[in-house]
Structures are given as structure tokens and as C-alpha cells.
mmCIF file of C-alpha atoms and ligand atoms in Angstrom:
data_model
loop_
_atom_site.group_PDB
_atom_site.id
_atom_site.type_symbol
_atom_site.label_atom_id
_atom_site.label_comp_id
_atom_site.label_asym_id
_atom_site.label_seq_id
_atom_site.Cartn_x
_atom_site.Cartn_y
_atom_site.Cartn_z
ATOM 1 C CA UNK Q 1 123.793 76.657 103.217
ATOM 2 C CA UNK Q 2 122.605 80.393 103.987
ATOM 3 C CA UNK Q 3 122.937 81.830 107.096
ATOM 4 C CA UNK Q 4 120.419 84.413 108.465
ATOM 5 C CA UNK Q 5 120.792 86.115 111.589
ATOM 6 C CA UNK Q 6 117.034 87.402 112.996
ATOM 7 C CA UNK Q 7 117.979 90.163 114.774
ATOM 8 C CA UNK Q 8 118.840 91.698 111.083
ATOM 9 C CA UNK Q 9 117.064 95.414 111.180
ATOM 10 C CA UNK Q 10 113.367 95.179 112.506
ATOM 11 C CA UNK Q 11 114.653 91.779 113.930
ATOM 12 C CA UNK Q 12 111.112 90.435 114.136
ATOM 13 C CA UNK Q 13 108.764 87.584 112.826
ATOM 14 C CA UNK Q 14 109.071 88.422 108.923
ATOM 15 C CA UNK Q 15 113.002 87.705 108.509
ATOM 16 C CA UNK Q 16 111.984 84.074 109.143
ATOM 17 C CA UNK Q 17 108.616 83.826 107.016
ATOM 18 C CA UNK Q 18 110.624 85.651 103.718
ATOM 19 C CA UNK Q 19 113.796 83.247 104.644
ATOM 20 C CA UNK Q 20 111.883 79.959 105.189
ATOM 21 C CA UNK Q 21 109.732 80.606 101.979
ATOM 22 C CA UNK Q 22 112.821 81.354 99.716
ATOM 23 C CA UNK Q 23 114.681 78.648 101.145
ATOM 24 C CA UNK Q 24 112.381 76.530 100.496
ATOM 25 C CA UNK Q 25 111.687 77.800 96.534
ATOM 26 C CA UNK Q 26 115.180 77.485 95.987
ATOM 27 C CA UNK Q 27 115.750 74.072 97.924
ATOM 28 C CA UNK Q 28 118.854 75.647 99.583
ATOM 29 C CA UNK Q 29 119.308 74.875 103.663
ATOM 30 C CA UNK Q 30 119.244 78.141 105.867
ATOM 31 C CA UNK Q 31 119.791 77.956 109.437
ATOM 32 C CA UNK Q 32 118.442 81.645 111.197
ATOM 33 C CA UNK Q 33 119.899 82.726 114.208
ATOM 34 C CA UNK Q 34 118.436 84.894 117.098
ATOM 35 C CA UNK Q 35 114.990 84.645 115.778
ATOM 36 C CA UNK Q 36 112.878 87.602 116.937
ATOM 37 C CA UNK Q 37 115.797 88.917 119.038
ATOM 38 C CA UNK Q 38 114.533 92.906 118.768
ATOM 39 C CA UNK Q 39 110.661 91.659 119.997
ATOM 40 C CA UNK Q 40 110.189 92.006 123.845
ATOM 41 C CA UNK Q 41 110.099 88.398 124.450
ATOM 42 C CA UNK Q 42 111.929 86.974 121.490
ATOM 43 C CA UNK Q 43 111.908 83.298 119.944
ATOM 44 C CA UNK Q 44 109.468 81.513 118.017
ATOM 45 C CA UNK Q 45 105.538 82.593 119.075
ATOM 46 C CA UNK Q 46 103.027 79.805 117.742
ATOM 47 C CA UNK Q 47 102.173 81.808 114.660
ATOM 48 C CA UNK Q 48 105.686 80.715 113.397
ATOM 49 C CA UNK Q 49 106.016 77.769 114.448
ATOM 50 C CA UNK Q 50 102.507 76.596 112.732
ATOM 51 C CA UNK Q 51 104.171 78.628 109.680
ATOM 52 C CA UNK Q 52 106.973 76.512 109.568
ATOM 53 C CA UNK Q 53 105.439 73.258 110.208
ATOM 54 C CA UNK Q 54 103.300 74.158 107.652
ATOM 55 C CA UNK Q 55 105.932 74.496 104.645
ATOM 56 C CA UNK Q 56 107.928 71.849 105.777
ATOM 57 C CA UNK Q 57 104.629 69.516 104.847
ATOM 58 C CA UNK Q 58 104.432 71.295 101.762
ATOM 59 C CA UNK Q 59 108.050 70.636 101.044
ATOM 60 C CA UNK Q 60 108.945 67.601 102.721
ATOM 61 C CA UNK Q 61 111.997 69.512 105.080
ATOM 62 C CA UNK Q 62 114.177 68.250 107.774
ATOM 63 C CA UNK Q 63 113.798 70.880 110.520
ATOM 64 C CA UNK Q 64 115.590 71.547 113.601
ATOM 65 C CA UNK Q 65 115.182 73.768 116.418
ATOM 66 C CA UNK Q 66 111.606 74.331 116.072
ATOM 67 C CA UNK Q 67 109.954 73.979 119.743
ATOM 68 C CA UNK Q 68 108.225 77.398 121.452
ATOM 69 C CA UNK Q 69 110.646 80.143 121.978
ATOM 70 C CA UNK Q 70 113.232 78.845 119.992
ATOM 71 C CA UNK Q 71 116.224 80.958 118.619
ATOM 72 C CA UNK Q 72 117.620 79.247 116.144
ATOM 73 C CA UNK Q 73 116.399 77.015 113.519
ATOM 74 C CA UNK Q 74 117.893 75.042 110.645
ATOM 75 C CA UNK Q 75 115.480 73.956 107.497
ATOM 76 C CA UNK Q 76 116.281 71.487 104.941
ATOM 77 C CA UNK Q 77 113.723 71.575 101.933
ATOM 78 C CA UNK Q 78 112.854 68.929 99.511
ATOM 79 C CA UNK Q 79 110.497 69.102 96.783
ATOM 80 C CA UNK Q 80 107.340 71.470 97.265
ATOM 81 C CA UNK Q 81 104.004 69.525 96.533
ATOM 82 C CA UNK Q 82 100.381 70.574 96.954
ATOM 83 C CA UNK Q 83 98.288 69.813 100.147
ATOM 84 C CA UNK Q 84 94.853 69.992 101.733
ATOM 85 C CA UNK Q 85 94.995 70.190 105.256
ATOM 86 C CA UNK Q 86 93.126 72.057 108.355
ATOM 87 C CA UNK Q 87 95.776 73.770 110.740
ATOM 88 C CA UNK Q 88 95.115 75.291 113.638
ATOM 89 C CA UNK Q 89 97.437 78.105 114.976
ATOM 90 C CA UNK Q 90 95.484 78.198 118.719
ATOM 91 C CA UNK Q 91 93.875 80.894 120.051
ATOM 92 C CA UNK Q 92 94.012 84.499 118.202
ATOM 93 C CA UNK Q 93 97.605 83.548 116.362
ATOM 94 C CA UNK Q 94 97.244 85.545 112.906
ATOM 95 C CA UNK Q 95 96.056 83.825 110.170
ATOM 96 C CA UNK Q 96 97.266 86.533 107.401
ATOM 97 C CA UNK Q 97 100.793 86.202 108.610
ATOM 98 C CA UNK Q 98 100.802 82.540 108.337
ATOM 99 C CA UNK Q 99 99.127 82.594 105.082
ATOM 100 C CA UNK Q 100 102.032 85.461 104.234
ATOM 101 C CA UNK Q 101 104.902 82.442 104.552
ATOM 102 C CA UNK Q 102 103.203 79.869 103.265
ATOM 103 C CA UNK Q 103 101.819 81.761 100.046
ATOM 104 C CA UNK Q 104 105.398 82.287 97.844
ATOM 105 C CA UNK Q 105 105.757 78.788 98.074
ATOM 106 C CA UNK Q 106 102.376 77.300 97.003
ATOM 107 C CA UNK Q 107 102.649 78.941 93.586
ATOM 108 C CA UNK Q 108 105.679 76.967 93.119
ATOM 109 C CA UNK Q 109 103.711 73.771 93.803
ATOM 110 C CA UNK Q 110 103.033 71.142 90.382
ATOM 111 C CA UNK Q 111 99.557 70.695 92.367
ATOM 112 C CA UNK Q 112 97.121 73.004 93.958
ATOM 113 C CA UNK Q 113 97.107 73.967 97.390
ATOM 114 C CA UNK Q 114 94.122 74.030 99.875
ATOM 115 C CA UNK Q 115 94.178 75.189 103.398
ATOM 116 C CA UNK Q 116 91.534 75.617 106.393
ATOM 117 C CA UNK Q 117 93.618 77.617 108.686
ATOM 118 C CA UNK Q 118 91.762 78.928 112.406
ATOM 119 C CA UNK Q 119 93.464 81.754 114.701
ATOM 120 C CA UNK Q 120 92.855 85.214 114.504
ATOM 121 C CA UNK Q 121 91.909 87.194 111.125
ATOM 122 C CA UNK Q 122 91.672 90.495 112.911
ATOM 123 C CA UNK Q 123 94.352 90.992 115.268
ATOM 124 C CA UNK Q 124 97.339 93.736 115.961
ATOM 125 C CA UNK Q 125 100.457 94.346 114.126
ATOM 126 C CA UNK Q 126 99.239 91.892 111.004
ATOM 127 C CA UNK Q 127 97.393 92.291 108.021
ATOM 128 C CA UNK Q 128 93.546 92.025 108.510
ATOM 129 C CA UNK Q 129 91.909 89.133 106.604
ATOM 130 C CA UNK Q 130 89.987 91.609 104.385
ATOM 131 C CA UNK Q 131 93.318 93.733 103.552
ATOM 132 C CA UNK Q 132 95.159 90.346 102.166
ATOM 133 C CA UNK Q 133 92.771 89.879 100.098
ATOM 134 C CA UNK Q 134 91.234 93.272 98.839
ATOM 135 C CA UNK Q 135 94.715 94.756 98.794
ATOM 136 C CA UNK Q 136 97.662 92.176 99.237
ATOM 137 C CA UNK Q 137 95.839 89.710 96.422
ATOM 138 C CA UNK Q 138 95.212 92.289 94.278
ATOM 139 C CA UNK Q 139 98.361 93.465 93.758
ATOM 140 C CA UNK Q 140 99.872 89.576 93.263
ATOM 141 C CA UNK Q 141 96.835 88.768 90.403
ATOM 142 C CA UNK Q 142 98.888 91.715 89.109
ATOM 143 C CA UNK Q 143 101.990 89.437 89.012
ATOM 144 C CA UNK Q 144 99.994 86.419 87.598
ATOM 145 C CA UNK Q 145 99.450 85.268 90.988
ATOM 146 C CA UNK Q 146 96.528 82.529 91.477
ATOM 147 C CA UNK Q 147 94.336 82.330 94.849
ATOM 148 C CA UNK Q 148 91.073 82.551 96.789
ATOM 149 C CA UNK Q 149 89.884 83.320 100.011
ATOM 150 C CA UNK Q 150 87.083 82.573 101.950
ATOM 151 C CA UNK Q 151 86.140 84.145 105.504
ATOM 152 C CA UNK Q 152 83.915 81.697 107.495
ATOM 153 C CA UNK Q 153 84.305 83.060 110.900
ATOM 154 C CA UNK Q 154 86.327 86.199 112.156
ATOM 155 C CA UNK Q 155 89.037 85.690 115.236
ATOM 156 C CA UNK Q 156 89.967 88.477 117.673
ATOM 157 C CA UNK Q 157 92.274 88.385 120.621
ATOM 158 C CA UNK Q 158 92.571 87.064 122.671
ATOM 159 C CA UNK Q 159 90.169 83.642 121.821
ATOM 160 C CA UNK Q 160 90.449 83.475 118.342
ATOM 161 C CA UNK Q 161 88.569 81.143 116.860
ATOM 162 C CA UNK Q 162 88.487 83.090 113.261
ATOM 163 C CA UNK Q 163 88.457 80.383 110.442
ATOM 164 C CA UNK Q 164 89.564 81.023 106.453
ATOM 165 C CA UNK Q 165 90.087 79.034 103.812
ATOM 166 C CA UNK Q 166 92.489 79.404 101.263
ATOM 167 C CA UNK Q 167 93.488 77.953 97.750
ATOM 168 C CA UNK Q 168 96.494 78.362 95.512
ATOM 169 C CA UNK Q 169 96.852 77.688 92.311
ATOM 170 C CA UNK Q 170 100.422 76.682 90.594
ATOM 171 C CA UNK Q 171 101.246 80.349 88.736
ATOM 172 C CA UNK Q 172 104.292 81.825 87.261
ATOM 173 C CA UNK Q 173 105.260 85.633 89.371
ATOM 174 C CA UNK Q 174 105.734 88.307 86.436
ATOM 175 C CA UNK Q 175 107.389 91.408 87.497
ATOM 176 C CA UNK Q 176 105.330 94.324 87.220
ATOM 177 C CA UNK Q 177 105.918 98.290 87.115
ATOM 178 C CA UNK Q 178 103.002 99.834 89.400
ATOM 179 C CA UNK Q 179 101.858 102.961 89.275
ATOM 180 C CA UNK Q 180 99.467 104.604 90.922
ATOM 181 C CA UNK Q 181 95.890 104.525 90.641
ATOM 182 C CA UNK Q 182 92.571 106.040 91.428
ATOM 183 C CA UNK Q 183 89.601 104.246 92.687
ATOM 184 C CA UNK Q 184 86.965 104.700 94.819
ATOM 185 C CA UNK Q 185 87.512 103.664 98.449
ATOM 186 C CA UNK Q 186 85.926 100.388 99.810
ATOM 187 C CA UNK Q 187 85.761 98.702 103.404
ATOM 188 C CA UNK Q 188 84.260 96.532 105.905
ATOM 189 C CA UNK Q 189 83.378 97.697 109.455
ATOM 190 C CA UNK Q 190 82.602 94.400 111.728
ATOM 191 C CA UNK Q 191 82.183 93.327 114.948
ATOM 192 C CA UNK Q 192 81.203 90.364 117.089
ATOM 193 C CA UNK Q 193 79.583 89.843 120.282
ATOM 194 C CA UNK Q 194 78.971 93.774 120.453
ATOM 195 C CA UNK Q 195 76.267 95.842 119.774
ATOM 196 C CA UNK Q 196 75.018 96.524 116.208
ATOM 197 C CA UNK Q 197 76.000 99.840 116.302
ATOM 198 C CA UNK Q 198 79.758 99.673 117.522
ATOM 199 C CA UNK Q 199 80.404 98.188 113.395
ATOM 200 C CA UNK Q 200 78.095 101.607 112.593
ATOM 201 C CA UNK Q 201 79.762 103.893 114.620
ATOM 202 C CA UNK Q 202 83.273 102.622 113.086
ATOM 203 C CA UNK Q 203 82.046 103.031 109.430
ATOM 204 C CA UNK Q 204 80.073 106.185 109.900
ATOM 205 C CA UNK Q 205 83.204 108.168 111.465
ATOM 206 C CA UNK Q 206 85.698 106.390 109.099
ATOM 207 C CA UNK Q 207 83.119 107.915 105.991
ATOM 208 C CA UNK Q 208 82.561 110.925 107.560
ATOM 209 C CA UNK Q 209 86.436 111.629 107.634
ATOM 210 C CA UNK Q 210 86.699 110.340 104.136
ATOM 211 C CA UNK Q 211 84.143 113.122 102.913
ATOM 212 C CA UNK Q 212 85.794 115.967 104.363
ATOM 213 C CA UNK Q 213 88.542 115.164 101.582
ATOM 214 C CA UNK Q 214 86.061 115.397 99.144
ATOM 215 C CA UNK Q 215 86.755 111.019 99.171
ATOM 216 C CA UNK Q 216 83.348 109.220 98.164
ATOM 217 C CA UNK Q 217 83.637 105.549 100.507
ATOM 218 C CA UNK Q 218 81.215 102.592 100.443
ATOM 219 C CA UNK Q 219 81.701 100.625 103.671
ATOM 220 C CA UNK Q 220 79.741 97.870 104.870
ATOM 221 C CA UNK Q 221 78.639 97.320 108.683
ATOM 222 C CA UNK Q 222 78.691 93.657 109.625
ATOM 223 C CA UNK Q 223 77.759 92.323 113.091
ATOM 224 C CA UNK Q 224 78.027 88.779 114.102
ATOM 225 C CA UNK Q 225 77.930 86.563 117.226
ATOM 226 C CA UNK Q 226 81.243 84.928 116.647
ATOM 227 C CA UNK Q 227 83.443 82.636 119.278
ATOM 228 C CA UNK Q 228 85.469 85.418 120.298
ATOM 229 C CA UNK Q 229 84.660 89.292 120.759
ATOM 230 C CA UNK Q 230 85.934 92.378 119.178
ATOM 231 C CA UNK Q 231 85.986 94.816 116.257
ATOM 232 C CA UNK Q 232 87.806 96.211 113.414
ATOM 233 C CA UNK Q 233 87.699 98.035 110.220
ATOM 234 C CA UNK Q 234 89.479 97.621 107.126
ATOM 235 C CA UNK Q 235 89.641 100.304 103.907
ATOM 236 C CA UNK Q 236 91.229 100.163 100.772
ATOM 237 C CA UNK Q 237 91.529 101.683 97.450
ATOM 238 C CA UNK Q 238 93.430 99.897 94.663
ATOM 239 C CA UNK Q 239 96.867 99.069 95.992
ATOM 240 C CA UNK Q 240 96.451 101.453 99.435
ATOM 241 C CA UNK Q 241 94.658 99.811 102.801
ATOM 242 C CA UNK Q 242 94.383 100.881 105.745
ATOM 243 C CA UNK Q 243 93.334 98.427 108.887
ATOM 244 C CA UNK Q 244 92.509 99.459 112.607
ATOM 245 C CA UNK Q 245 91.366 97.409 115.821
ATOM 246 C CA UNK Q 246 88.907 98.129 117.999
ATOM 247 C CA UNK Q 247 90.252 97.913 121.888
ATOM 248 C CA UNK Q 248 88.850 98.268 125.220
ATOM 249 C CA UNK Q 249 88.848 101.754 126.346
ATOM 250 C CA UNK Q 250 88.686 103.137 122.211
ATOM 251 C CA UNK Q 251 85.808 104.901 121.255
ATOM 252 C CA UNK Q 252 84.146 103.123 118.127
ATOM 253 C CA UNK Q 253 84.416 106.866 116.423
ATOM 254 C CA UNK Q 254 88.614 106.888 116.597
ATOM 255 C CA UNK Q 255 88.219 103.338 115.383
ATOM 256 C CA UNK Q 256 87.108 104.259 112.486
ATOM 257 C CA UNK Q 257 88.578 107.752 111.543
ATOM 258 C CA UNK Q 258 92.136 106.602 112.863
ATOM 259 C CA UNK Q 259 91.430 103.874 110.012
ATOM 260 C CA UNK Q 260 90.429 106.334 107.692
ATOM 261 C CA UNK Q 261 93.480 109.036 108.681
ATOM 262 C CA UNK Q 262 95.830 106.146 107.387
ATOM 263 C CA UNK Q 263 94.142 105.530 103.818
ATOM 264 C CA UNK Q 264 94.364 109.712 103.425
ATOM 265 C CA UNK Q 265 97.491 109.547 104.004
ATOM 266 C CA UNK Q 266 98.811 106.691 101.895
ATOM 267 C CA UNK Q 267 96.297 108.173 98.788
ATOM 268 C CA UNK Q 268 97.795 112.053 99.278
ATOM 269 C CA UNK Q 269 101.191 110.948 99.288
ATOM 270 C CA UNK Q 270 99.716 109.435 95.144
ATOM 271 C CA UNK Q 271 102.309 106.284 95.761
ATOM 272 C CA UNK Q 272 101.910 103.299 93.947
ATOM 273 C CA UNK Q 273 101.606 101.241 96.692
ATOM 274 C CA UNK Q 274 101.184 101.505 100.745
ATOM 275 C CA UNK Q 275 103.900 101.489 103.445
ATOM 276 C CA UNK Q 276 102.508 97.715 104.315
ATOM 277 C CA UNK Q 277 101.952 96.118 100.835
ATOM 278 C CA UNK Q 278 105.119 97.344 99.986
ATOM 279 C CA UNK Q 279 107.604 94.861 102.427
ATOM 280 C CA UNK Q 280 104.923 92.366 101.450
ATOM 281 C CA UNK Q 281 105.674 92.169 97.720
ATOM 282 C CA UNK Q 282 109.688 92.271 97.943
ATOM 283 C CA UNK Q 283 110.250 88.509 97.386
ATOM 284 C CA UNK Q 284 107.396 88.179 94.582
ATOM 285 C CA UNK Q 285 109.615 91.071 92.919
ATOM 286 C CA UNK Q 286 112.806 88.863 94.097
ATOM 287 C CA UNK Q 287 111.346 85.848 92.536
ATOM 288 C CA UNK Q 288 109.779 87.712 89.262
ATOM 289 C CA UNK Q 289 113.266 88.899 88.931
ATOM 290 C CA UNK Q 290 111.830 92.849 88.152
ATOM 291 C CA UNK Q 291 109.117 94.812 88.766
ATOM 292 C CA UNK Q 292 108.839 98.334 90.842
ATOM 293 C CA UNK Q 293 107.053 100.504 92.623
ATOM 294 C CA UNK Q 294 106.915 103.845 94.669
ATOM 295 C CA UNK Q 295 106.236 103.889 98.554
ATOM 296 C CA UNK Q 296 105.255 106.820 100.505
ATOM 297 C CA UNK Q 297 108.186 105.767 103.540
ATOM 298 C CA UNK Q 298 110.648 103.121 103.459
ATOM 299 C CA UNK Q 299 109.814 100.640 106.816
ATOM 300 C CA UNK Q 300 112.501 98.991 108.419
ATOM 301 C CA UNK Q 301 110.225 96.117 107.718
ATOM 302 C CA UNK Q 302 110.965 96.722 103.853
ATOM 303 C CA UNK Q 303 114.452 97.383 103.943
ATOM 304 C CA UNK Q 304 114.930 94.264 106.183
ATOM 305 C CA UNK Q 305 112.892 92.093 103.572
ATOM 306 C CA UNK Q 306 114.525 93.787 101.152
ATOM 307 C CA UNK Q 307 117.968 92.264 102.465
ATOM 308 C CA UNK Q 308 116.829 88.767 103.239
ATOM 309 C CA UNK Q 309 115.834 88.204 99.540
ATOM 310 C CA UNK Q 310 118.690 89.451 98.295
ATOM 311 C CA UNK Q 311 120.566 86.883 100.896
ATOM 312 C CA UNK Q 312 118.811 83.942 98.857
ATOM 313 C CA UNK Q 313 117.648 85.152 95.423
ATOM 314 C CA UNK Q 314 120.007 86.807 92.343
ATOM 315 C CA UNK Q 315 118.607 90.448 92.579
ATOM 316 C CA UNK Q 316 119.297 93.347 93.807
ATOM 317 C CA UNK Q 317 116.992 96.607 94.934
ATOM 318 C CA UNK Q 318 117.627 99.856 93.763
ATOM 319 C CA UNK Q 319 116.189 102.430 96.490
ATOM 320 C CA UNK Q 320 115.440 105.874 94.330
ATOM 321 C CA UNK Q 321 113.932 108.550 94.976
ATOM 322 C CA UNK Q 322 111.159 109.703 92.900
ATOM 323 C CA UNK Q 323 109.059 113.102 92.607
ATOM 324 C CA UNK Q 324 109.671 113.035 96.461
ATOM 325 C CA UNK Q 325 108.557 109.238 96.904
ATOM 326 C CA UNK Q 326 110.479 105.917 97.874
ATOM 327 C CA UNK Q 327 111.205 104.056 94.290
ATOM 328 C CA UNK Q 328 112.153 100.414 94.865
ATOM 329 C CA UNK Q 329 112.843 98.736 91.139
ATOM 330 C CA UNK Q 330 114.682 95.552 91.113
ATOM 331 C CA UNK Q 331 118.056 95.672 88.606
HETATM 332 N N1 ATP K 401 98.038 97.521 109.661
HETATM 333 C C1 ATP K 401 98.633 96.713 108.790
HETATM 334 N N2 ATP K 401 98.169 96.609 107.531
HETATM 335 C C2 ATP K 401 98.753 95.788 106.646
HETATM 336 N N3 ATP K 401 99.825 95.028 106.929
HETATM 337 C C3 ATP K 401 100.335 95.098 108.167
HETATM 338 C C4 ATP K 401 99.766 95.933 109.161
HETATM 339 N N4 ATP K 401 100.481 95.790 110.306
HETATM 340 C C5 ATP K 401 101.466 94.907 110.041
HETATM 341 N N5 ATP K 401 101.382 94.483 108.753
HETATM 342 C C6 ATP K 401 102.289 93.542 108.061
HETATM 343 O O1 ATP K 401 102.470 92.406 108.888
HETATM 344 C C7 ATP K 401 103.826 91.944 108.823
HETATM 345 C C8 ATP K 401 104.370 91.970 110.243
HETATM 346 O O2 ATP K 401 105.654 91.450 110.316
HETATM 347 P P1 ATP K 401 106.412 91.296 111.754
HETATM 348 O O3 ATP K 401 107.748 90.732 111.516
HETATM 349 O O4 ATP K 401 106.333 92.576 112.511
HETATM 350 O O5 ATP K 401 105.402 90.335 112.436
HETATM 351 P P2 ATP K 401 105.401 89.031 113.315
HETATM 352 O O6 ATP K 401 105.682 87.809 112.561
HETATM 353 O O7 ATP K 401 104.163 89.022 114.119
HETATM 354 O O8 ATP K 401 106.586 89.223 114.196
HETATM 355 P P3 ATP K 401 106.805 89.886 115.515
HETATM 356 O O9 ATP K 401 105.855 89.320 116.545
HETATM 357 O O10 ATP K 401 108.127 89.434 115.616
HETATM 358 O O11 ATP K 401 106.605 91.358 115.258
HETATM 359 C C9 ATP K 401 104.513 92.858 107.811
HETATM 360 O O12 ATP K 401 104.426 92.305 106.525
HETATM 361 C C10 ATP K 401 103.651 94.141 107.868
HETATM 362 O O13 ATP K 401 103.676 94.906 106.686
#
């Protein structure tokens, strides 16, 4: 059995998606200890807790310890299969994050996997549904990684509401060398229960920004009437995204050119990858068993991945440095 103590480095959420998913690719038991201890209020939050419900369907586990602000947990996997199910993580719970744990696994189903998941798509301190899949997917089809998502309805805080769908096909992760590329810069301005022109506003100052660096951008406006209320913006460019949400009291302008600010400075820094994408890939690389790429700064959310997959998988992560940027290859 692995052990796994959460408070590990960033001591949040992740340590416990990246250790349930390997555990459960491996089919080795893991208990994790002081989950979430460095997060205000720690324990589980319903976001994991629907996470790990969710792969112990898909692989059959014996699980202990998971009730609402739960500490500790201990997971016993058996085989993973594919499933078709709805789940609901309850109000504006983020649906990228869940999808984050459950996706690993599902590519190491015999069957395909299908889920309708409702919660948030657009919320804080996540992914945003558009950056998993313009930016997170993109650089797994690299890796011979099979899925597609759907966006029915978008989910801010706090009601949520937001509704994807999701399917995985069985695929084999190849490691993969990135490097960095040039493309033109894409996005989607949205949002729901506001004013046409808030989704405007966002894209025009996000563009405007963009031009100034000589960067041509081709962002769409959406508006929508939507369950729950709120705004966002997401931009990417091959393997760089940037993601920003509107809030009460933020002008619609900063929403946009903040969003913008953080795609200039992930393309300047001419990384292969962003600062976000690149704690995301760590256990494909883990599982691929090689693969690099270079990062413009090392996140404790990387490093602490980083460590977790070396806990479960036979790798290692050699941290260079490279024309003055983070290399992370695996040996
Ligand atoms: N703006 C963003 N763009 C892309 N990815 C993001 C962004 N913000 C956060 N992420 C990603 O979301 C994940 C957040 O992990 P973290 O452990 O902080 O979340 P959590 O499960 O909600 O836990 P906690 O509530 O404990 O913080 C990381 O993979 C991080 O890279």
C-alpha cells in the first residue's frame, strides 16, 4: 500500500486527484492523509468527493473515509471498466477538475467511457471548460490521447448549473518532446444573464491588448440566459491559455486584458507549454514513461504532482534549466 500525506507542498485538492487516478491505474491501495491540510478550511469539498465516487464506479474500489470534510481516505481499486452515467457535483463544484481525476483512468478502460457531469465550467482556481479542451486536450491528442467534449450549458458560482458531456476512448499515452509553437491566438468571451455587451467589452479589451503586441486574436462574444449568472473569458494559442472570471465589482475591460496579460506572458517567455498545462500533464508523462517539455515557472502545483507520481509510478523528473526556461524531461 502507498501512503500519501496531503499536506505534501501546495497541500491542496490535486495531490488526491493525481494519487487516486494512479492508484487506481496501477491497482495498488493508497490511503492519503491530511487531505487539503494547506487550504483555509481543509478536507474533502464536494468536487472531490464526486471525483472519487466517480472512479471508484469506474474501478469497482473499496473506499473509506470519504464523507464531507474528510482527512483521510483509504482506496482499494479493482479492475477499471467503462461507464455511462450523469453525475452531479451540486451547485458551481468544477467540472474540469473532476473531469481532471477521472480522465487518466478512462484511457485505461477495455470499454469507452461516457459522462454527463453538471457543476460549474467557469469557476475560480480551475481550468475553464473551454481551456481543457482547446488547450489541456490538445496537448493529450499529442500523446495519443482519445476524447470529446461537449458544452451544453455554462455554470458560474455560486448556482452552477453548467452541464458537459464527455467521452473517452480506450488509448495508449505516448511520451512526447514539446516544443514550442506559433499560432494564432483564439478565445471565447461569454456571459449569462448579463448584458450583451459585458461578453463584448471582455473580448474587445482582451484584443485590443493583444494588438498592441503586434498579436492578431479571433475571439468570439457569446451571451446566453443560463441557470446561473456570470462571465468569463478564455484564450489560447497552441499549448498556452490563459482563463479569467468576471466578478462583482471588475470592470468587463480588466476582465478581458488581465486574460490577455497572462497569454503575453506565457507566449514571450516562447515555452513549450503554460505554467497550468504543465502540472496537468505530469502523470500522462509518468504513465507514457518519457516525454518533456519547457515551462516558463515551476508551480508548487507541478513540483507537488511531480512528487506524487513519482510516489506510485517508475519514473523520475529531471528539472533543467534551459535557454533560461524550466525543462521537465522524464529519465
Ligand atoms: N487559470 C487556470 N488555467 C488553467 N488551469 C488552472 C487555472 N487555475 C487553476 N488551474 C489548474 O487547476 C488545478 C487546481 O488544483 P488545486 O489542487 O489547487 O485545486 P482543488 O482541487 O480545487 O483544490 P483546492 O480547493 O484544494 O485548491 C491545477 O491543475 C491547476 O493547474
Amino acid at each position: 500500500m502507498i501512503e500519501i500525506d496531503g499536506s505534501y507542498g501546495e497541500g491542496g485538492g490535486q495531490i488526491l486527484r493525481t494519487a487516486i487516478a494512479l492508484s487506481a491505474i496501477i491497482k495498488e491501495d493508497v490511503t492519503i492523509k491530511n487531505i487539503r491540510r494547506n487550504r483555509p478550511k481543509e478536507g474533502l469539498k464536494p468536487q472531490h468527493l464526486k471525483s472519487i465516487e466517480t472512479i471508484a464506479m469506474i474501478c469497482d474500489a473499496d473506499v473509506k473515509g470519504l464523507f464531507p470534510g474528510s482527512t483521510q481516505i483509504y482506496f482499494s481499486p479493482s479492475e477499471i471498466r467503462g461507464v455511462k452515467t450523469n453525475i452531479s457535483i451540486g451547485t458551481a463544484g468544477s467540472i474540469p477538475l473532476l473531469m481532471q481525476s477521472i480522465m487518466p483512468i478512462a484511457a485505461h478502460s477495455p470499454e469507452k467511457t461516457s459522462l454527463r457531469i453538471t457543476g460549474g465550467t467557469d469557476v475560480a482556481w480551475s481550468p475553464s471548460i473551454d481551456y481543457i479542451k482547446e488547450v489541456t486536450l490538445k496537448a493529450l491528442s499529442k500523446m495519443g490521447y482519445r476524447a470529446s467534449i461537449r458544452l451544453i450549458e455554462r455554470g458560474y458560482y455560486p448556482k452552477g448549473g453548467g452541464a458537459v458531456e464527455i467521452e473517452i476512448t480506450p488509448s495508449r499515452i505516448k511520451g512526447v518532446d514539446f516544443k514550442a509553437e506559433k499560432n494564432e491566438i483564439y478565445g471565447v468571451s461569454h456571459c449569462s444573464n448579463l448584458p450583451e455587451h459585458v461578453a463584448k467589452r471582455q473580448a474587445d479589451s482582451a484584443r485590443k491588448l493583444l494588438e498592441e503586441y503586434g498579436r492578431k486574436s479571433h475571439i468570439e462574444s457569446k451571451t446566453e440566459n443560463y441557470l446561473s449568472t456570470g462571465s468569463g473569458i478564455t484564450l489560447w494559442s497552441g499549448l498556452m491559455g490563459s482563463v479569467n472570471i468576471g466578478k462583482k465589482g471588475l470592470p468587463a475591460e480588466n476582465v478581458g486584458s488581465q486574460a490577455a496579460q497572462m497569454l503575453l506572458d506565457e507566449l514571450l517567455a516562447k515555452a513549450a507549454v503554460d505554467i497550468h498545462l504543465a502540472d496537468q500533464l505530469i502523470p500522462y508523462m509518468g504513465i507514457a514513461g518519457n516525454g518533456s517539455f519547457t515551462t516558463r515557472e515551476l508551480t508548487p502545483h507541478c513540483l507537488t504532482n511531480i512528487h506524487v507520481t513519482e510516489q506510485f509510478l517508475d519514473v523520475h523528473f529531471a528539472i533543467t534549466r534551459d535557454n533560461g526556461l524550466n525543462k521537465i524531461s522524464v529519465e
